[in-house]
Tab-separated table of C-alpha atoms and ligand atoms in Angstrom:
chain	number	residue	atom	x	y	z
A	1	UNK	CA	0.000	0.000	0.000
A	2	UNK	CA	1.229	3.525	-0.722
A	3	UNK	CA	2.280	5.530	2.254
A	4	UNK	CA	0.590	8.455	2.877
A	5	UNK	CA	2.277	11.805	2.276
A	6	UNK	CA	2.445	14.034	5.118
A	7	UNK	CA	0.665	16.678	4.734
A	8	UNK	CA	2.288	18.373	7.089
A	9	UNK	CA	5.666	18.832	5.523
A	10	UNK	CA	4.982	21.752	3.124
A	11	UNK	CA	6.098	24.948	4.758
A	12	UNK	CA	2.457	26.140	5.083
A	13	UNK	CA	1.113	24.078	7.741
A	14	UNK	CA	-1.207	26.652	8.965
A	15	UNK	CA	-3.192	26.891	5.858
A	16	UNK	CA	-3.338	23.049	5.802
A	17	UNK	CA	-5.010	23.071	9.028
A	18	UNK	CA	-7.041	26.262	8.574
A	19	UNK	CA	-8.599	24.140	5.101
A	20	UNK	CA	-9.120	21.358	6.767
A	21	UNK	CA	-11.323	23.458	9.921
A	22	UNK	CA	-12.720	25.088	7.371
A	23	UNK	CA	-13.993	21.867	4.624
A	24	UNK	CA	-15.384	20.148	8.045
A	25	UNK	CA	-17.282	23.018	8.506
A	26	UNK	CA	-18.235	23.215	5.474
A	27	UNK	CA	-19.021	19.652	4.634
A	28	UNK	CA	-19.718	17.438	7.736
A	29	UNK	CA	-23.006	15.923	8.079
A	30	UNK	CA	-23.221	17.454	12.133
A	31	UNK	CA	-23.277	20.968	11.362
A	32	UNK	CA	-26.604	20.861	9.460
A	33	UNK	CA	-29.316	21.051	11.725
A	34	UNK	CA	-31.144	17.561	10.930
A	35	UNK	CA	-33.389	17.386	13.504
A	36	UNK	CA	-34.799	20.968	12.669
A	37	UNK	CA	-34.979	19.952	9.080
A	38	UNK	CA	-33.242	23.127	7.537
A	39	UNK	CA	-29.578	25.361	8.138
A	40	UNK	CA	-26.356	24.861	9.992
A	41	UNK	CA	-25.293	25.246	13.242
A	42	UNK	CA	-21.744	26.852	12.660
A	43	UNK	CA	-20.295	29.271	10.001
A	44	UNK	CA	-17.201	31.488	9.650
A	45	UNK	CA	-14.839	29.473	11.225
A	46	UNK	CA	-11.901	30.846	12.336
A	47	UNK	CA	-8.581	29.877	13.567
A	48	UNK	CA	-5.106	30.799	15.345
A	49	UNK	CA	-2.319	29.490	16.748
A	50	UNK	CA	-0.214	29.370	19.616
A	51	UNK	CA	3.106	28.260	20.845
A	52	UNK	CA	2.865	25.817	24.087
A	53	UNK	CA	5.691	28.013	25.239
A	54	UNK	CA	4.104	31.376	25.206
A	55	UNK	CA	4.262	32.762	29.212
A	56	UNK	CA	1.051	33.908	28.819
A	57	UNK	CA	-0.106	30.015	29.094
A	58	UNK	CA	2.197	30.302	32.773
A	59	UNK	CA	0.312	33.788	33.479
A	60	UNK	CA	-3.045	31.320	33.561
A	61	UNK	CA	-2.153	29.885	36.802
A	62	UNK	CA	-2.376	33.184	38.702
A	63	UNK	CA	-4.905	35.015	36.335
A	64	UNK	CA	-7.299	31.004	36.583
A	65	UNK	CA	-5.535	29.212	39.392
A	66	UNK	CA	-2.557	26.876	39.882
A	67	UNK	CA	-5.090	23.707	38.324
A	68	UNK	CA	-5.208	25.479	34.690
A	69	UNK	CA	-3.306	23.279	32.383
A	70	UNK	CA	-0.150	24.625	30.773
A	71	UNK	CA	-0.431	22.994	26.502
A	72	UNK	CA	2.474	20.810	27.539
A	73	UNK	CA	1.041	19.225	31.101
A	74	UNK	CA	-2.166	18.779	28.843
A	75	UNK	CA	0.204	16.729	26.815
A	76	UNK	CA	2.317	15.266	28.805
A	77	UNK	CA	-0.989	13.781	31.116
A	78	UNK	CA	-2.177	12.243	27.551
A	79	UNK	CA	0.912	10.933	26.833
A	80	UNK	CA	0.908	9.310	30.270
A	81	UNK	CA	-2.379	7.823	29.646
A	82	UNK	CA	-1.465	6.012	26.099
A	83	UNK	CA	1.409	4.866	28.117
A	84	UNK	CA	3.802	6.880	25.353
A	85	UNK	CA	6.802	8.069	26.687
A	86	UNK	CA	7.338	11.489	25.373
A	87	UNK	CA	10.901	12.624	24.746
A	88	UNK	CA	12.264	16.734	25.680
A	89	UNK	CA	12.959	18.095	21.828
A	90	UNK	CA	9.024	16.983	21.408
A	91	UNK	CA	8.217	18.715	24.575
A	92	UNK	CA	10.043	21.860	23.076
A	93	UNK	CA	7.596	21.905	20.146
A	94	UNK	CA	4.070	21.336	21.624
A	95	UNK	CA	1.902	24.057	19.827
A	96	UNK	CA	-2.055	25.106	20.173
A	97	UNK	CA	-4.659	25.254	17.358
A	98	UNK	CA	-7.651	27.449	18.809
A	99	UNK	CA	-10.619	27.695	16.521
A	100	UNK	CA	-14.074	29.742	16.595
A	101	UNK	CA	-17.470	28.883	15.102
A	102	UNK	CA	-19.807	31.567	15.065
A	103	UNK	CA	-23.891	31.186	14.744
A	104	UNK	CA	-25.168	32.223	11.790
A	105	UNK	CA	-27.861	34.901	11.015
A	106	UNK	CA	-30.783	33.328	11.291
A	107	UNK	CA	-30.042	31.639	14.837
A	108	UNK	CA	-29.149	34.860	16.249
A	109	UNK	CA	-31.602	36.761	15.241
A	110	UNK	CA	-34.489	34.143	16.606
A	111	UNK	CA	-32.094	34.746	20.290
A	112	UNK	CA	-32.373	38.312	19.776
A	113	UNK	CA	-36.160	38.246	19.600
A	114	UNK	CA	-36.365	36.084	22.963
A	115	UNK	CA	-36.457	37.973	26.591
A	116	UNK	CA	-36.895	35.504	28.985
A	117	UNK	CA	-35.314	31.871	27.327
A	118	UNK	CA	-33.051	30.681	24.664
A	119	UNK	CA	-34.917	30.362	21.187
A	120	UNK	CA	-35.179	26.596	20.015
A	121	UNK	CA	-32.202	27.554	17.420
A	122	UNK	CA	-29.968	28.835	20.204
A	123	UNK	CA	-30.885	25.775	22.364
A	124	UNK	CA	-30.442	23.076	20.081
A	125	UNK	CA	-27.252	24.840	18.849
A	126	UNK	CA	-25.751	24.331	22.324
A	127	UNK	CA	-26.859	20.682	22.202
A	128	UNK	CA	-26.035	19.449	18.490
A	129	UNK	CA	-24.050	21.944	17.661
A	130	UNK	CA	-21.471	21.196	20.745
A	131	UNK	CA	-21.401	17.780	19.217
A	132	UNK	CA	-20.229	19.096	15.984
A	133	UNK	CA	-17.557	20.912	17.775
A	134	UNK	CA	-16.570	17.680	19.539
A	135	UNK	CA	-16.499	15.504	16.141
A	136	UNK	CA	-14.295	18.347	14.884
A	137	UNK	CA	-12.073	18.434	17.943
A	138	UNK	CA	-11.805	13.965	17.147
A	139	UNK	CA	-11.363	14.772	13.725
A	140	UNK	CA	-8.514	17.486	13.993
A	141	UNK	CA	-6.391	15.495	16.687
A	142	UNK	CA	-7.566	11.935	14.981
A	143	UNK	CA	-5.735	13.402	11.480
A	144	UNK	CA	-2.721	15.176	13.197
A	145	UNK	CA	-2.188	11.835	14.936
A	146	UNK	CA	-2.419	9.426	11.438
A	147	UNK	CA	0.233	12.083	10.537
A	148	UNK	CA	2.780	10.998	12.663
A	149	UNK	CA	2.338	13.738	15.513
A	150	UNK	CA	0.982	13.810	18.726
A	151	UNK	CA	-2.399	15.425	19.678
A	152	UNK	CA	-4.988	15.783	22.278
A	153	UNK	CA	-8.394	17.788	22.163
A	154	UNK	CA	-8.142	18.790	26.323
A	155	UNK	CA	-11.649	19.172	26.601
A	156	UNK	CA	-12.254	15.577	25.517
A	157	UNK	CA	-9.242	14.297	27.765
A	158	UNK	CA	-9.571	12.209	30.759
A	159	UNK	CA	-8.292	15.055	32.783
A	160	UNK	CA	-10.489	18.049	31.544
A	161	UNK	CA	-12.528	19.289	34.522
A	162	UNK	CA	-15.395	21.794	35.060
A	163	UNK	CA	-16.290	22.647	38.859
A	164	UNK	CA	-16.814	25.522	40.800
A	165	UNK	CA	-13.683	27.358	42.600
A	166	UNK	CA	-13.422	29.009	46.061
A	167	UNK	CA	-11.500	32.251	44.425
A	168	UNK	CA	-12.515	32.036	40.605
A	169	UNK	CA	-15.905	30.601	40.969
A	170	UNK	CA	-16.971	28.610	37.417
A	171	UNK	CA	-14.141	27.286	35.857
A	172	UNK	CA	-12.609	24.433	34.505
A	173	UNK	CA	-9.258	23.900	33.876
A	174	UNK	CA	-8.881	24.271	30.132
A	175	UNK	CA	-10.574	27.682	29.499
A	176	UNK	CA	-11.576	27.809	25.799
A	177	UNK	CA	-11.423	31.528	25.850
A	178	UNK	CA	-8.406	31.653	27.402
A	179	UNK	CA	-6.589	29.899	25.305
A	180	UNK	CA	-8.582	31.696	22.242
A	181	UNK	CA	-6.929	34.842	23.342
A	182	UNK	CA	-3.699	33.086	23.655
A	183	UNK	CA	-3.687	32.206	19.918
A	184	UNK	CA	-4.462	36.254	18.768
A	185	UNK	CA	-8.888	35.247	17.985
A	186	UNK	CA	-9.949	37.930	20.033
A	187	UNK	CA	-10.723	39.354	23.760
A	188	UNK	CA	-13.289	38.966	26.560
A	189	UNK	CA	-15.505	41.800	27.662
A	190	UNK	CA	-17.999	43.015	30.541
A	191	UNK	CA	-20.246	40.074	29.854
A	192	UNK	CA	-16.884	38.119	30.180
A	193	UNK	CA	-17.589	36.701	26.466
A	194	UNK	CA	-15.066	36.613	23.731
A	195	UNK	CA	-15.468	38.803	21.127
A	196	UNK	CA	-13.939	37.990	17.816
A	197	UNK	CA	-14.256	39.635	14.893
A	198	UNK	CA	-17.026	38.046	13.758
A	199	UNK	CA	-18.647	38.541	17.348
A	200	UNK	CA	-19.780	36.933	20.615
A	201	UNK	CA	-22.155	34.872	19.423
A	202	UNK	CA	-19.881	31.515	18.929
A	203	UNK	CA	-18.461	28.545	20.403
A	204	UNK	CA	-14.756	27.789	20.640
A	205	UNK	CA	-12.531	24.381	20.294
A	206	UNK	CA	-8.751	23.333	20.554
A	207	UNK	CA	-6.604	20.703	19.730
A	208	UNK	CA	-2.543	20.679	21.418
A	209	UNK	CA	-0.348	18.569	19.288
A	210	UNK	CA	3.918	18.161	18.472
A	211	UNK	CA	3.578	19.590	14.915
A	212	UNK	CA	5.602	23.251	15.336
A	213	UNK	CA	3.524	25.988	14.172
A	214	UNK	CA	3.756	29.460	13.963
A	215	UNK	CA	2.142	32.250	16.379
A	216	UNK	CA	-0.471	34.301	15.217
A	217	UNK	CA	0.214	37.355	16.127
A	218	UNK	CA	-1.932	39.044	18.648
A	219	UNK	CA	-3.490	42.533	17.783
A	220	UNK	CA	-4.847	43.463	21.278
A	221	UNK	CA	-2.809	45.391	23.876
A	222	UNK	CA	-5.771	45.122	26.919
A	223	UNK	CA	-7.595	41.514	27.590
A	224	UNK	CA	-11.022	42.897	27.170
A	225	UNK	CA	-10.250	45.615	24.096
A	226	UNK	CA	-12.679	44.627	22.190
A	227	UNK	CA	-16.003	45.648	24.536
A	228	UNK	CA	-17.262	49.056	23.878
A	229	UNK	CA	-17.253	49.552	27.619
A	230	UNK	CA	-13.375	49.250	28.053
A	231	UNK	CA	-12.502	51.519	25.125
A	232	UNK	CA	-14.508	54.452	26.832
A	233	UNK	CA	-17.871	53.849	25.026
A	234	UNK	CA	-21.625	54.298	26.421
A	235	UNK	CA	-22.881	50.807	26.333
A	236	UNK	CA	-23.731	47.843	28.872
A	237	UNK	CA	-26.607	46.431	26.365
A	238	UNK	CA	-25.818	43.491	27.745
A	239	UNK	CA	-26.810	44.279	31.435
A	240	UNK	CA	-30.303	44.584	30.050
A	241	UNK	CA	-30.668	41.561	28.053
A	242	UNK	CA	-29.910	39.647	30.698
A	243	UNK	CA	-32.952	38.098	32.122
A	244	UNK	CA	-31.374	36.497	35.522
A	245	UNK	CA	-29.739	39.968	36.407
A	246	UNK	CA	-26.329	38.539	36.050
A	247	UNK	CA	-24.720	41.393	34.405
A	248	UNK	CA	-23.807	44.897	35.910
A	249	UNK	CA	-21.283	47.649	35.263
A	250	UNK	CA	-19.104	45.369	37.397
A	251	UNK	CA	-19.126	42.612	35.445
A	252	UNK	CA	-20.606	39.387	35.290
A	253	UNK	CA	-21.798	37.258	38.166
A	254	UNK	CA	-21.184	33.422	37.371
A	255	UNK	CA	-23.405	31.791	39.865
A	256	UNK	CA	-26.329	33.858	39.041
A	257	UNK	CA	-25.897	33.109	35.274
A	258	UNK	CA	-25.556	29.192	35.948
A	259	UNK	CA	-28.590	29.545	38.669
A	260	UNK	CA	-30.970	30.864	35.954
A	261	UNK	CA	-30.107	28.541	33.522
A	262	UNK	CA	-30.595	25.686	35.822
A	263	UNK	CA	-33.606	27.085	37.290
A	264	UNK	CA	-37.007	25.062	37.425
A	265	UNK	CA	-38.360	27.256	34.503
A	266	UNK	CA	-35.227	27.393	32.510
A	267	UNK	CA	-35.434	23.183	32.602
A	268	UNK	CA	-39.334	23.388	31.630
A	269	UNK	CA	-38.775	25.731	28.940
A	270	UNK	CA	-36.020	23.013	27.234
A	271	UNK	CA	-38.668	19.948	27.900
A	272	UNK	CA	-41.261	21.847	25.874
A	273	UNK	CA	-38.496	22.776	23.024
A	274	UNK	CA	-38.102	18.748	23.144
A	275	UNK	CA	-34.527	18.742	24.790
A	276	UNK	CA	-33.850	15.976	27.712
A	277	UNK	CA	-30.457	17.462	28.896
A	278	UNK	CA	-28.879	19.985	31.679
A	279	UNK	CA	-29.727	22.905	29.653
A	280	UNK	CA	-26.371	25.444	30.333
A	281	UNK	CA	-27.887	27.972	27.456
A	282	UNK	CA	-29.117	30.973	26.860
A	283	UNK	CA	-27.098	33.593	25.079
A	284	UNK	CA	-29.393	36.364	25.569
A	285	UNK	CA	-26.382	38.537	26.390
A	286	UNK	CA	-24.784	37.325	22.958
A	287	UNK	CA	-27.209	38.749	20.678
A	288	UNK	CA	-29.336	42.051	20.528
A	289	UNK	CA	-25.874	43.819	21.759
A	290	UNK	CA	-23.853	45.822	19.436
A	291	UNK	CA	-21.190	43.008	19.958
A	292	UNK	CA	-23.106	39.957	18.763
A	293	UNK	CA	-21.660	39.790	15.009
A	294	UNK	CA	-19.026	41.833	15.135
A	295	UNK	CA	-16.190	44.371	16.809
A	296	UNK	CA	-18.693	46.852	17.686
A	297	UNK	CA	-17.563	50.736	16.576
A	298	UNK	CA	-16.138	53.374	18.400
A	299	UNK	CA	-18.397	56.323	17.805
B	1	B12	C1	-17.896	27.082	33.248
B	1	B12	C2	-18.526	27.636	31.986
B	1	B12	C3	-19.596	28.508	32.114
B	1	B12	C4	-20.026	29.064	33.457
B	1	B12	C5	-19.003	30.153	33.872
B	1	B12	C6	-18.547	31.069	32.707
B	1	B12	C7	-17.192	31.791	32.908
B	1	B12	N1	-17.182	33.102	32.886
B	1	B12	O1	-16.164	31.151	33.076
B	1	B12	C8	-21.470	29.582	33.146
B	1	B12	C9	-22.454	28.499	33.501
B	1	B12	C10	-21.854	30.870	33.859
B	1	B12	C11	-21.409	29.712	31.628
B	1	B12	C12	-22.332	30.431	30.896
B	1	B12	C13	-22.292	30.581	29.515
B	1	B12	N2	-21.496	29.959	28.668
B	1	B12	CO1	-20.071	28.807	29.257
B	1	B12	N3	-18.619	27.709	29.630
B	1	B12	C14	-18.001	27.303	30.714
B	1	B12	C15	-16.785	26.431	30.388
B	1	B12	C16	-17.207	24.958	30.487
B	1	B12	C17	-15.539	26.693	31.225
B	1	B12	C18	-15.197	28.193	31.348
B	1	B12	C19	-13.906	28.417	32.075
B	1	B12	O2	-13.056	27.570	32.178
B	1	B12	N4	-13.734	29.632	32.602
B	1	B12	C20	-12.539	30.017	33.294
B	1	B12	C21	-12.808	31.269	34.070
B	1	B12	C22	-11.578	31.631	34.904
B	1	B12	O3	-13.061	32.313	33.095
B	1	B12	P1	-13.619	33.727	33.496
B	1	B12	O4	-14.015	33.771	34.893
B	1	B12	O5	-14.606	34.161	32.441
B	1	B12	O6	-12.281	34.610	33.269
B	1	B12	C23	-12.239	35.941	33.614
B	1	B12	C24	-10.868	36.289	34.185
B	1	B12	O7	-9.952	35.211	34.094
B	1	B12	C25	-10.456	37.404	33.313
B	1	B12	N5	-9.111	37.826	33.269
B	1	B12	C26	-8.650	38.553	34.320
B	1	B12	N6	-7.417	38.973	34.024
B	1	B12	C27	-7.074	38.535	32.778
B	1	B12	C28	-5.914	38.713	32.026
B	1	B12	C29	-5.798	38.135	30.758
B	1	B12	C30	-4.547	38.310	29.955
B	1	B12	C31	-6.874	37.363	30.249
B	1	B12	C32	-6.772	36.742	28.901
B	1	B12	C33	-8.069	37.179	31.013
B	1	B12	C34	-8.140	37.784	32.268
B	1	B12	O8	-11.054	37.174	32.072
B	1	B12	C35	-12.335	36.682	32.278
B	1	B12	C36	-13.402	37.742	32.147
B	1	B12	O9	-13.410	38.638	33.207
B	1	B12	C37	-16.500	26.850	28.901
B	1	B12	C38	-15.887	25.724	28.037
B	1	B12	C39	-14.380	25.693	28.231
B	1	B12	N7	-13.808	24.541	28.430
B	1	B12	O10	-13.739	26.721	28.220
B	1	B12	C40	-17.860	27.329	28.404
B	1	B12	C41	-17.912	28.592	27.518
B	1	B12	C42	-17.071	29.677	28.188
B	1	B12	N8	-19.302	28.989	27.558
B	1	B12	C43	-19.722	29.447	26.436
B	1	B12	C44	-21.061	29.905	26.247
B	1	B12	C45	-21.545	30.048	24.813
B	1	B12	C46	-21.876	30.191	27.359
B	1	B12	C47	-23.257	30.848	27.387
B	1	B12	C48	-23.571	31.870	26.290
B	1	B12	C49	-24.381	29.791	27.441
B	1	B12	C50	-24.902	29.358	26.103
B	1	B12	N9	-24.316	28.333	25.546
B	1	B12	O11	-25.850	29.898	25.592
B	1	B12	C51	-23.227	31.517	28.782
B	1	B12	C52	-22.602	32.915	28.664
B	1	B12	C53	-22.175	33.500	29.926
B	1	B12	C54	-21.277	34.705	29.686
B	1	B12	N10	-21.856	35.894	29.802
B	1	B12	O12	-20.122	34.560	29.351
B	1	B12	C55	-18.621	29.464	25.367
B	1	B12	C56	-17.993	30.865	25.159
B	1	B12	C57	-18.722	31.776	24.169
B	1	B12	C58	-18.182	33.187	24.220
B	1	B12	N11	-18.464	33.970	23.188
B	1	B12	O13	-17.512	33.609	25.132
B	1	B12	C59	-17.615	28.444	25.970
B	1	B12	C60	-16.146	28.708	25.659
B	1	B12	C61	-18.015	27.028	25.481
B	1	B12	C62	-17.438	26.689	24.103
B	1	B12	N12	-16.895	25.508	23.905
B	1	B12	O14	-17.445	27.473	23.209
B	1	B12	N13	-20.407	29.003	31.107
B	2	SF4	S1	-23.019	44.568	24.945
B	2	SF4	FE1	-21.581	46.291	25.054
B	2	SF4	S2	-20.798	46.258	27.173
B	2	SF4	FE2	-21.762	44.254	26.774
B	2	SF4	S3	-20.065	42.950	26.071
B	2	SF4	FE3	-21.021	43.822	24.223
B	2	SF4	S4	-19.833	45.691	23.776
B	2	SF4	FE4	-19.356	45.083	25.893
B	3	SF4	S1	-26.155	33.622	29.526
B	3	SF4	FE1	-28.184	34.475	30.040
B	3	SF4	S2	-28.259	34.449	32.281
B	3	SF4	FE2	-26.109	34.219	31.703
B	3	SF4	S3	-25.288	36.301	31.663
B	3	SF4	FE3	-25.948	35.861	29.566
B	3	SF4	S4	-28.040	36.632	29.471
B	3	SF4	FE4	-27.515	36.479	31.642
């Protein structure tokens, strides 16, 4: 049989992953929204890149807590748990692939209509569409890894935790958006989402893996540059749309967010939309705002 040619070896490597984030998106049977009959759940992706030895990833454990993963414990656990021993000059090269999927038009605009819950299209976007995001987490680390490199999705490892802190509250200890702004996609904001340029309404996936790649470079000086709010602006649309209260000039409060959403009527409202799980969505602060599909302006 003919060996496969690595893909890899070209001097463009980024591209060749960008494409292939990109074609899944375009192309895999769990972005379109069978079980509504019509659309997709992600468009736009886009996608940066890290170096496992960027500080910023050691700058986690005071800004998160001591718990966040650096990309090379993430790796060096995995490797641990396929019983691979994983030799220094590897170590050296660990690099992270962050990528963003935004919600198209028509999803956001049926959130932006809501005031109380989660349209049907936002909610089953968290459910299906989160499973999209997984298959192309499996699918990214599956092909690095038939390539001859090493790879882990964190948030699908064996060590990839989400529980509530004494000093952070929420958290888990691979922060998508953390390691989003790590790899140049974008900043948080009041609301404490990321804003890309594409906007806040989107969901977020990585893959750590031995193939060297090079840095995107990050365009932000402050971590929450892009929210109107912290370049001066009148704004703070997102304190009203937020149903639960959760959202004031001072930021966001975590346990009142994840209180509403697992509130008695939060869990009725997903039975009747014909959901079974935890529900964890709502968005209503991700759409209606000036942020939702794009760096809002400076006036
Ligand atoms: C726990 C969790 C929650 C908790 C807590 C959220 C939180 N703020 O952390 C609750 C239940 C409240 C929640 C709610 C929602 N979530 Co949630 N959640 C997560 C989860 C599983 C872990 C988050 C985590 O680790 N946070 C770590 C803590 C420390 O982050 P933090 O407190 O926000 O960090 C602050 C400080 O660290 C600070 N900071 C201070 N100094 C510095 C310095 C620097 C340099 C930097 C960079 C940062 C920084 O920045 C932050 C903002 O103030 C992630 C998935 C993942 N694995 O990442 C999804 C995730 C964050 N959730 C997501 C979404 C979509 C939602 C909801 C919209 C629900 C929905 N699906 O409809 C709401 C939105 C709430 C909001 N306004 O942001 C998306 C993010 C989308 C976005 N645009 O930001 C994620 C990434 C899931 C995904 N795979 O895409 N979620
Ligand atoms: S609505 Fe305004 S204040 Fe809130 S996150 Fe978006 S830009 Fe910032
Ligand atoms: S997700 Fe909903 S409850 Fe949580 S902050 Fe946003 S609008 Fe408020």
């Amino acid at each position: 049989m003919a060996e496969r040619k690595n893909p890899f070896s070209s001097r463009n490597v980024e591209q060749v992953l960008q494409r292939l984030i990109k074609n899944f998106i375009r192309e895999s049977d769990q972005n379109r929204r069978s079980k509504l009959g019509r659309g997709v759940y992600w468009e736009n992706p886009l996608v940066g890149f890290a170096s496992g030895a960027d500080p910023l990833f050691e700058e986690y454990k005071n800004i998160i807590g001591s718990f966040h993963f650096t990309p090379r414990e993430i790796m060096e656990n995995a490797m641990k748990n396929k019983r691979v021993r994983f030799p220094g000059s590897e170590f050296e090269e660990v690099s992270v692939i962050s990528w963003l999927l935004h919600t198209p038009e028509d999803t956001r605009r049926s959130n932006r209509m809501e005031e109380q819950f989660p349209s049907k299209l936002w909610a089953y976007t968290k459910d299906f569409g989160e499973v999209c995001n997984h298959a192309l987490r499996k699918y990214i680390s599956g092909y690095l890894e038939d390539s001859g490199y090493s790879a882990v999705a964190p948030v699908l490892s064996s060590a990839f935790r989400l529980f509530r802190d004494d000093k952070i509250g929420w958290t888990s200890n691979w922060s998508e958006r953390h390691i989003a702004y790590a790899c140049g996609l974008g900043t948080f904001s009041l609301s404490d989402g990321f804003i890309s340029p594409k906007g806040i309404a989107l969901r977020i996936g990585s893959v750590v893996t031995t193939l060297k790649l090079t840095p995107s470079e990050r365009k932000y000086r402050a971590y929450k540059e892009n929210c109107l709010l912290f370049r001066n602006q009148k704004c703070g649309k997102c304190i009203q749309r937020c149903p639960a209260g959760a959202i004031t000039e001072e930021g966001h409060d975590k346990d009142k967010c994840w209180t509403y959403m697992n509130s008695d009527s939060f869990k009725a409202k997903y039975l009747e939309q014909g959901l079974q799980t935890t529900p964890n969505a709502c968005g209503l602060c991700q759409t209606g705002t000036p942020c939702e599909f794009e760096i809002p302006r400076t006036v």
